Amino acid sequence: MGPDKHSVRPGGRGVLATAVTVVCAVTVLTAPGTAFAAPEPTPSVSASPSPPVTLPPDKDLEAVQRKLDDLYHDAAVATDAYNAAEEAAQKQSAQIVDLAKKIVKGQQRLDQLKQRAGRAAAAQYRTGGLPDTAKLMLSDDPSEFLDGAGRVLQGERATKGLISELTRTQQDLKQYAADAADQWNKLEAGRKAKAAAKKKITERITAAEQLQSKLQKKQKEQLAELERQAAYKAQTAWLDTGILGEIHGKASAAGEKAIAFATAQIGKPYVWGAEGPDSYDCSGLTSQAWASAGKPIPRTSQEQWKQLKHVDVKDMRPGDLIIYFDDASHVALYIGDGAIIQAPRPGRTVSIGGAGTMPILGVVRPDA
């Protein structure tokens, strides 16, 4: 029989086990885990966690919360676009450097071939411009003619080879130049996309911060409680499906390393576009966690969703990545017992949260 869905199973995962088992399941799993939820204090022992405090409905604050969610979600989507453009720019720059080296090498080879062709032309000029075959045909010495016939054939083959290599080198140089120009164009387009994404990110984050700055202290506290209520409700609904009773996977050796890395980052701030060591965005954390385990994965949550192997939620195991929202704009590292480690959003820190506090798009396995 599977474990009770509201209990935390003891783990043997060192620092991770300590982080998870110091709190009971509802405390850990209903802590704000959405990409926009307020962070909880450092987990501590709690025998009987209580549900969120009941607040009178405040339609204005609910509207503020929805607006903040939208702003931070837009910022997350733009962050993915920025990271993708940054990653593409690095690859394109490397390709341009490689093509430049090929062009230099090809030009040097072309110069050498031209020098050989020039020497051949000069030699022909010195002999009056007659081809070797004509000179041999005019020779009065039959033995000289026969001895030279082989040299003529070799010379003709060498000339054809020289012309062929010269043509091929010129074609290669032309193609290298075209490829380099194409990569430059892509690099420029990527630069513009990156700048546009950066502008959108800063605009959305600034708008969110300005909106929050207008709230009074009591309103901020109420807003934080509304966020916690939303996280609690979503996580509880996910647990009530009985999903934890179906999840029995154990972390792989690489998964354990990824979890240990992510656990060590708890408390570090979210910074969009960051991939450590002092700060992270969501996919910066997951990509670096798996890089530390010896398994490089795509930099962005969307590419992680596209390129990594998909597994059913019931088949997921600690170390797998949970992708959130229909546009795959958020990702977190599953650590077992219905919990995740994530870099939530601007203004928050890397923390443990509930796996079901956001709409799950699917699960991917980096070391499949």
PDB file of C-alpha atoms in Angstrom, residues 78-294:
ATOM      1  CA  ALA A  78      10.424  37.059 -21.650  1.00  0.00           C
ATOM      2  CA  THR A  79      13.222  35.669 -19.483  1.00  0.00           C
ATOM      3  CA  ASP A  80      13.031  32.380 -21.359  1.00  0.00           C
ATOM      4  CA  ALA A  81      13.247  34.314 -24.642  1.00  0.00           C
ATOM      5  CA  TYR A  82      16.229  36.281 -23.336  1.00  0.00           C
ATOM      6  CA  ASN A  83      18.028  33.141 -22.183  1.00  0.00           C
ATOM      7  CA  ALA A  84      17.332  31.413 -25.504  1.00  0.00           C
ATOM      8  CA  ALA A  85      18.732  34.398 -27.421  1.00  0.00           C
ATOM      9  CA  GLU A  86      21.791  34.452 -25.162  1.00  0.00           C
ATOM     10  CA  GLU A  87      22.428  30.747 -25.681  1.00  0.00           C
ATOM     11  CA  ALA A  88      21.977  31.071 -29.452  1.00  0.00           C
ATOM     12  CA  ALA A  89      24.344  34.045 -29.541  1.00  0.00           C
ATOM     13  CA  GLN A  90      27.057  32.027 -27.835  1.00  0.00           C
ATOM     14  CA  LYS A  91      26.714  29.228 -30.390  1.00  0.00           C
ATOM     15  CA  GLN A  92      26.624  31.642 -33.338  1.00  0.00           C
ATOM     16  CA  SER A  93      29.678  33.503 -32.076  1.00  0.00           C
ATOM     17  CA  ALA A  94      31.573  30.219 -31.801  1.00  0.00           C
ATOM     18  CA  GLN A  95      30.514  29.280 -35.341  1.00  0.00           C
ATOM     19  CA  ILE A  96      31.642  32.662 -36.665  1.00  0.00           C
ATOM     20  CA  VAL A  97      35.051  32.213 -35.042  1.00  0.00           C
ATOM     21  CA  ASP A  98      35.326  28.720 -36.529  1.00  0.00           C
ATOM     22  CA  LEU A  99      34.359  30.004 -39.986  1.00  0.00           C
ATOM     23  CA  ALA A 100      36.855  32.843 -39.709  1.00  0.00           C
ATOM     24  CA  LYS A 101      39.615  30.309 -39.018  1.00  0.00           C
ATOM     25  CA  LYS A 102      38.521  28.279 -42.045  1.00  0.00           C
ATOM     26  CA  ILE A 103      38.516  31.391 -44.211  1.00  0.00           C
ATOM     27  CA  VAL A 104      42.049  32.323 -43.128  1.00  0.00           C
ATOM     28  CA  LYS A 105      43.286  28.781 -43.721  1.00  0.00           C
ATOM     29  CA  GLY A 106      41.487  28.596 -47.071  1.00  0.00           C
ATOM     30  CA  GLN A 107      42.901  31.934 -48.207  1.00  0.00           C
ATOM     31  CA  GLN A 108      46.406  30.793 -47.327  1.00  0.00           C
ATOM     32  CA  ARG A 109      45.862  27.632 -49.369  1.00  0.00           C
ATOM     33  CA  LEU A 110      44.474  29.642 -52.256  1.00  0.00           C
ATOM     34  CA  ASP A 111      47.547  31.891 -52.222  1.00  0.00           C
ATOM     35  CA  GLN A 112      49.814  28.841 -52.335  1.00  0.00           C
ATOM     36  CA  LEU A 113      47.893  27.382 -55.282  1.00  0.00           C
ATOM     37  CA  LYS A 114      48.045  30.662 -57.142  1.00  0.00           C
ATOM     38  CA  GLN A 115      51.798  30.804 -56.603  1.00  0.00           C
ATOM     39  CA  ARG A 116      52.133  27.300 -58.040  1.00  0.00           C
ATOM     40  CA  ALA A 117      50.012  28.277 -61.025  1.00  0.00           C
ATOM     41  CA  GLY A 118      52.099  31.406 -61.486  1.00  0.00           C
ATOM     42  CA  ARG A 119      55.323  29.452 -61.465  1.00  0.00           C
ATOM     43  CA  ALA A 120      53.903  27.062 -64.063  1.00  0.00           C
ATOM     44  CA  ALA A 121      52.857  29.954 -66.282  1.00  0.00           C
ATOM     45  CA  ALA A 122      56.280  31.572 -65.945  1.00  0.00           C
ATOM     46  CA  ALA A 123      58.015  28.347 -66.910  1.00  0.00           C
ATOM     47  CA  GLN A 124      55.843  28.044 -70.008  1.00  0.00           C
ATOM     48  CA  TYR A 125      56.659  31.626 -70.977  1.00  0.00           C
ATOM     49  CA  ARG A 126      60.387  30.967 -70.686  1.00  0.00           C
ATOM     50  CA  THR A 127      60.087  28.056 -73.129  1.00  0.00           C
ATOM     51  CA  GLY A 128      58.402  30.155 -75.747  1.00  0.00           C
ATOM     52  CA  GLY A 129      54.881  29.303 -74.832  1.00  0.00           C
ATOM     53  CA  LEU A 130      54.958  25.889 -76.539  1.00  0.00           C
ATOM     54  CA  PRO A 131      53.305  23.111 -74.584  1.00  0.00           C
ATOM     55  CA  ASP A 132      55.494  20.148 -73.634  1.00  0.00           C
ATOM     56  CA  THR A 133      53.687  17.851 -76.090  1.00  0.00           C
ATOM     57  CA  ALA A 134      54.468  20.152 -79.031  1.00  0.00           C
ATOM     58  CA  LYS A 135      58.138  20.417 -78.067  1.00  0.00           C
ATOM     59  CA  LEU A 136      58.450  16.657 -77.841  1.00  0.00           C
ATOM     60  CA  MET A 137      56.698  16.144 -81.193  1.00  0.00           C
ATOM     61  CA  LEU A 138      59.280  18.442 -82.793  1.00  0.00           C
ATOM     62  CA  SER A 139      62.181  16.596 -81.229  1.00  0.00           C
ATOM     63  CA  ASP A 140      64.566  14.706 -83.585  1.00  0.00           C
ATOM     64  CA  ASP A 141      65.485  12.269 -80.827  1.00  0.00           C
ATOM     65  CA  PRO A 142      62.870   9.410 -80.609  1.00  0.00           C
ATOM     66  CA  SER A 143      64.201   8.260 -77.252  1.00  0.00           C
ATOM     67  CA  GLU A 144      63.807  11.759 -75.832  1.00  0.00           C
ATOM     68  CA  PHE A 145      60.248  11.781 -77.134  1.00  0.00           C
ATOM     69  CA  LEU A 146      59.404   8.439 -75.505  1.00  0.00           C
ATOM     70  CA  ASP A 147      61.128   9.288 -72.226  1.00  0.00           C
ATOM     71  CA  GLY A 148      59.295  12.571 -72.034  1.00  0.00           C
ATOM     72  CA  ALA A 149      55.849  11.182 -72.813  1.00  0.00           C
ATOM     73  CA  GLY A 150      55.431   9.939 -69.243  1.00  0.00           C
ATOM     74  CA  ARG A 151      56.496  13.294 -67.872  1.00  0.00           C
ATOM     75  CA  VAL A 152      53.970  15.012 -70.104  1.00  0.00           C
ATOM     76  CA  LEU A 153      51.137  12.842 -68.804  1.00  0.00           C
ATOM     77  CA  GLN A 154      52.215  13.453 -65.224  1.00  0.00           C
ATOM     78  CA  GLY A 155      52.382  17.181 -65.883  1.00  0.00           C
ATOM     79  CA  GLU A 156      48.923  17.213 -67.424  1.00  0.00           C
ATOM     80  CA  ARG A 157      47.479  15.365 -64.425  1.00  0.00           C
ATOM     81  CA  ALA A 158      49.241  17.756 -62.062  1.00  0.00           C
ATOM     82  CA  THR A 159      47.879  20.747 -63.963  1.00  0.00           C
ATOM     83  CA  LYS A 160      44.340  19.365 -63.886  1.00  0.00           C
ATOM     84  CA  GLY A 161      44.737  18.607 -60.163  1.00  0.00           C
ATOM     85  CA  LEU A 162      45.976  22.124 -59.515  1.00  0.00           C
ATOM     86  CA  ILE A 163      43.075  23.679 -61.404  1.00  0.00           C
ATOM     87  CA  SER A 164      40.592  21.400 -59.637  1.00  0.00           C
ATOM     88  CA  GLU A 165      41.986  22.185 -56.174  1.00  0.00           C
ATOM     89  CA  LEU A 166      42.117  25.881 -56.978  1.00  0.00           C
ATOM     90  CA  THR A 167      38.462  25.836 -58.026  1.00  0.00           C
ATOM     91  CA  ARG A 168      37.417  23.788 -55.013  1.00  0.00           C
ATOM     92  CA  THR A 169      39.254  26.106 -52.599  1.00  0.00           C
ATOM     93  CA  GLN A 170      37.624  29.152 -54.154  1.00  0.00           C
ATOM     94  CA  GLN A 171      34.197  27.519 -53.810  1.00  0.00           C
ATOM     95  CA  ASP A 172      34.889  26.620 -50.167  1.00  0.00           C
ATOM     96  CA  LEU A 173      35.927  30.196 -49.419  1.00  0.00           C
ATOM     97  CA  LYS A 174      32.772  31.486 -51.049  1.00  0.00           C
ATOM     98  CA  GLN A 175      30.647  29.122 -48.955  1.00  0.00           C
ATOM     99  CA  TYR A 176      32.495  30.002 -45.737  1.00  0.00           C
ATOM    100  CA  ALA A 177      31.902  33.678 -46.428  1.00  0.00           C
ATOM    101  CA  ALA A 178      28.201  33.062 -47.070  1.00  0.00           C
ATOM    102  CA  ASP A 179      27.874  30.985 -43.902  1.00  0.00           C
ATOM    103  CA  ALA A 180      29.651  33.645 -41.870  1.00  0.00           C
ATOM    104  CA  ALA A 181      27.354  36.335 -43.241  1.00  0.00           C
ATOM    105  CA  ASP A 182      24.347  34.169 -42.362  1.00  0.00           C
ATOM    106  CA  GLN A 183      25.591  33.706 -38.813  1.00  0.00           C
ATOM    107  CA  TRP A 184      26.212  37.444 -38.483  1.00  0.00           C
ATOM    108  CA  ASN A 185      22.650  38.120 -39.591  1.00  0.00           C
ATOM    109  CA  LYS A 186      21.322  35.618 -37.064  1.00  0.00           C
ATOM    110  CA  LEU A 187      23.524  37.129 -34.380  1.00  0.00           C
ATOM    111  CA  GLU A 188      22.139  40.572 -35.124  1.00  0.00           C
ATOM    112  CA  ALA A 189      18.550  39.295 -35.119  1.00  0.00           C
ATOM    113  CA  GLY A 190      19.274  37.560 -31.818  1.00  0.00           C
ATOM    114  CA  ARG A 191      20.725  40.756 -30.398  1.00  0.00           C
ATOM    115  CA  LYS A 192      17.505  42.583 -31.229  1.00  0.00           C
ATOM    116  CA  ALA A 193      15.379  39.771 -29.778  1.00  0.00           C
ATOM    117  CA  LYS A 194      17.498  39.780 -26.646  1.00  0.00           C
ATOM    118  CA  ALA A 195      17.147  43.551 -26.277  1.00  0.00           C
ATOM    119  CA  ALA A 196      13.370  43.334 -26.771  1.00  0.00           C
ATOM    120  CA  ALA A 197      13.102  40.555 -24.191  1.00  0.00           C
ATOM    121  CA  LYS A 198      15.198  42.524 -21.711  1.00  0.00           C
ATOM    122  CA  LYS A 199      12.985  45.567 -22.183  1.00  0.00           C
ATOM    123  CA  LYS A 200       9.856  43.507 -21.598  1.00  0.00           C
ATOM    124  CA  ILE A 201      11.322  41.874 -18.497  1.00  0.00           C
ATOM    125  CA  THR A 202      12.309  45.173 -16.908  1.00  0.00           C
ATOM    126  CA  GLU A 203       8.983  46.770 -17.804  1.00  0.00           C
ATOM    127  CA  ARG A 204       6.947  43.958 -16.245  1.00  0.00           C
ATOM    128  CA  ILE A 205       9.078  43.715 -13.110  1.00  0.00           C
ATOM    129  CA  THR A 206       9.046  47.491 -12.658  1.00  0.00           C
ATOM    130  CA  ALA A 207       5.271  47.569 -13.077  1.00  0.00           C
ATOM    131  CA  ALA A 208       4.884  44.802 -10.490  1.00  0.00           C
ATOM    132  CA  GLU A 209       7.172  46.556  -8.031  1.00  0.00           C
ATOM    133  CA  GLN A 210       5.345  49.847  -8.501  1.00  0.00           C
ATOM    134  CA  LEU A 211       2.018  48.136  -7.954  1.00  0.00           C
ATOM    135  CA  GLN A 212       3.258  46.536  -4.745  1.00  0.00           C
ATOM    136  CA  SER A 213       4.794  49.791  -3.528  1.00  0.00           C
ATOM    137  CA  LYS A 214       1.342  51.397  -3.506  1.00  0.00           C
ATOM    138  CA  LEU A 215       0.036  48.879  -0.984  1.00  0.00           C
ATOM    139  CA  GLN A 216      -0.044  49.664   2.697  1.00  0.00           C
ATOM    140  CA  LYS A 217       1.635  47.313   5.168  1.00  0.00           C
ATOM    141  CA  LYS A 218      -1.654  45.661   6.131  1.00  0.00           C
ATOM    142  CA  GLN A 219      -2.596  45.205   2.484  1.00  0.00           C
ATOM    143  CA  LYS A 220       0.764  43.586   1.768  1.00  0.00           C
ATOM    144  CA  GLU A 221       0.178  41.171   4.636  1.00  0.00           C
ATOM    145  CA  GLN A 222      -3.296  40.385   3.334  1.00  0.00           C
ATOM    146  CA  LEU A 223      -1.945  39.913  -0.176  1.00  0.00           C
ATOM    147  CA  ALA A 224       0.698  37.506   1.128  1.00  0.00           C
ATOM    148  CA  GLU A 225      -2.036  35.566   2.904  1.00  0.00           C
ATOM    149  CA  LEU A 226      -4.160  35.434  -0.247  1.00  0.00           C
ATOM    150  CA  GLU A 227      -1.164  34.038  -2.110  1.00  0.00           C
ATOM    151  CA  ARG A 228      -0.597  31.457   0.605  1.00  0.00           C
ATOM    152  CA  GLN A 229      -4.247  30.473   0.480  1.00  0.00           C
ATOM    153  CA  ALA A 230      -4.058  29.994  -3.285  1.00  0.00           C
ATOM    154  CA  ALA A 231      -0.933  27.836  -2.923  1.00  0.00           C
ATOM    155  CA  TYR A 232      -2.508  25.818  -0.104  1.00  0.00           C
ATOM    156  CA  LYS A 233      -5.676  25.229  -2.095  1.00  0.00           C
ATOM    157  CA  ALA A 234      -3.825  24.157  -5.239  1.00  0.00           C
ATOM    158  CA  GLN A 235      -1.437  21.829  -3.402  1.00  0.00           C
ATOM    159  CA  THR A 236      -4.230  20.272  -1.341  1.00  0.00           C
ATOM    160  CA  ALA A 237      -6.288  19.625  -4.465  1.00  0.00           C
ATOM    161  CA  TRP A 238      -3.275  17.967  -6.093  1.00  0.00           C
ATOM    162  CA  LEU A 239      -2.627  15.778  -3.044  1.00  0.00           C
ATOM    163  CA  ASP A 240      -6.310  14.882  -2.803  1.00  0.00           C
ATOM    164  CA  THR A 241      -6.048  13.124  -6.167  1.00  0.00           C
ATOM    165  CA  GLY A 242      -4.008  10.479  -4.355  1.00  0.00           C
ATOM    166  CA  ILE A 243      -1.063  11.075  -6.660  1.00  0.00           C
ATOM    167  CA  LEU A 244       1.569  10.500  -3.969  1.00  0.00           C
ATOM    168  CA  GLY A 245       0.290   6.978  -3.511  1.00  0.00           C
ATOM    169  CA  GLU A 246       1.235   6.292  -7.148  1.00  0.00           C
ATOM    170  CA  ILE A 247       4.699   7.861  -7.127  1.00  0.00           C
ATOM    171  CA  HIS A 248       7.319   5.360  -5.986  1.00  0.00           C
ATOM    172  CA  GLY A 249      10.365   6.255  -8.094  1.00  0.00           C
ATOM    173  CA  LYS A 250      13.763   6.593  -6.465  1.00  0.00           C
ATOM    174  CA  ALA A 251      16.360   9.120  -7.519  1.00  0.00           C
ATOM    175  CA  SER A 252      19.197   8.001  -9.751  1.00  0.00           C
ATOM    176  CA  ALA A 253      22.774   8.674  -8.685  1.00  0.00           C
ATOM    177  CA  ALA A 254      22.867  11.704 -10.980  1.00  0.00           C
ATOM    178  CA  GLY A 255      19.469  12.822  -9.680  1.00  0.00           C
ATOM    179  CA  GLU A 256      20.808  12.728  -6.126  1.00  0.00           C
ATOM    180  CA  LYS A 257      23.686  14.990  -7.164  1.00  0.00           C
ATOM    181  CA  ALA A 258      21.311  17.424  -8.879  1.00  0.00           C
ATOM    182  CA  ILE A 259      19.120  17.555  -5.761  1.00  0.00           C
ATOM    183  CA  ALA A 260      22.130  18.099  -3.492  1.00  0.00           C
ATOM    184  CA  PHE A 261      23.255  21.005  -5.672  1.00  0.00           C
ATOM    185  CA  ALA A 262      19.805  22.605  -5.713  1.00  0.00           C
ATOM    186  CA  THR A 263      19.406  22.146  -1.959  1.00  0.00           C
ATOM    187  CA  ALA A 264      22.684  23.977  -1.385  1.00  0.00           C
ATOM    188  CA  GLN A 265      21.298  26.986  -3.273  1.00  0.00           C
ATOM    189  CA  ILE A 266      18.293  27.468  -0.964  1.00  0.00           C
ATOM    190  CA  GLY A 267      18.072  31.079   0.182  1.00  0.00           C
ATOM    191  CA  LYS A 268      19.878  32.561  -2.824  1.00  0.00           C
ATOM    192  CA  PRO A 269      17.922  35.274  -4.663  1.00  0.00           C
ATOM    193  CA  TYR A 270      16.056  34.932  -7.930  1.00  0.00           C
ATOM    194  CA  VAL A 271      17.605  37.112 -10.637  1.00  0.00           C
ATOM    195  CA  TRP A 272      16.323  36.834 -14.184  1.00  0.00           C
ATOM    196  CA  GLY A 273      18.925  35.518 -16.618  1.00  0.00           C
ATOM    197  CA  ALA A 274      21.149  34.276 -13.781  1.00  0.00           C
ATOM    198  CA  GLU A 275      22.629  30.798 -13.583  1.00  0.00           C
ATOM    199  CA  GLY A 276      24.718  31.060 -10.443  1.00  0.00           C
ATOM    200  CA  PRO A 277      26.667  30.897  -8.397  1.00  0.00           C
ATOM    201  CA  ASP A 278      25.129  33.703  -6.332  1.00  0.00           C
ATOM    202  CA  SER A 279      21.658  33.915  -7.908  1.00  0.00           C
ATOM    203  CA  TYR A 280      19.411  31.998 -10.301  1.00  0.00           C
ATOM    204  CA  ASP A 281      16.306  32.119 -12.405  1.00  0.00           C
ATOM    205  CA  CYS A 282      14.141  29.003 -12.606  1.00  0.00           C
ATOM    206  CA  SER A 283      15.855  27.254 -15.505  1.00  0.00           C
ATOM    207  CA  GLY A 284      19.253  28.581 -14.470  1.00  0.00           C
ATOM    208  CA  LEU A 285      18.857  26.601 -11.252  1.00  0.00           C
ATOM    209  CA  THR A 286      17.705  23.374 -12.920  1.00  0.00           C
ATOM    210  CA  SER A 287      20.285  23.501 -15.718  1.00  0.00           C
ATOM    211  CA  GLN A 288      23.132  24.126 -13.281  1.00  0.00           C
ATOM    212  CA  ALA A 289      21.867  21.435 -10.909  1.00  0.00           C
ATOM    213  CA  TRP A 290      22.034  18.866 -13.669  1.00  0.00           C
ATOM    214  CA  ALA A 291      25.319  20.215 -15.026  1.00  0.00           C
ATOM    215  CA  SER A 292      26.774  19.595 -11.570  1.00  0.00           C
ATOM    216  CA  ALA A 293      25.578  15.998 -11.904  1.00  0.00           C
ATOM    217  CA  GLY A 294      27.515  15.610 -15.150  1.00  0.00           C
TER     218      GLY A 294
END
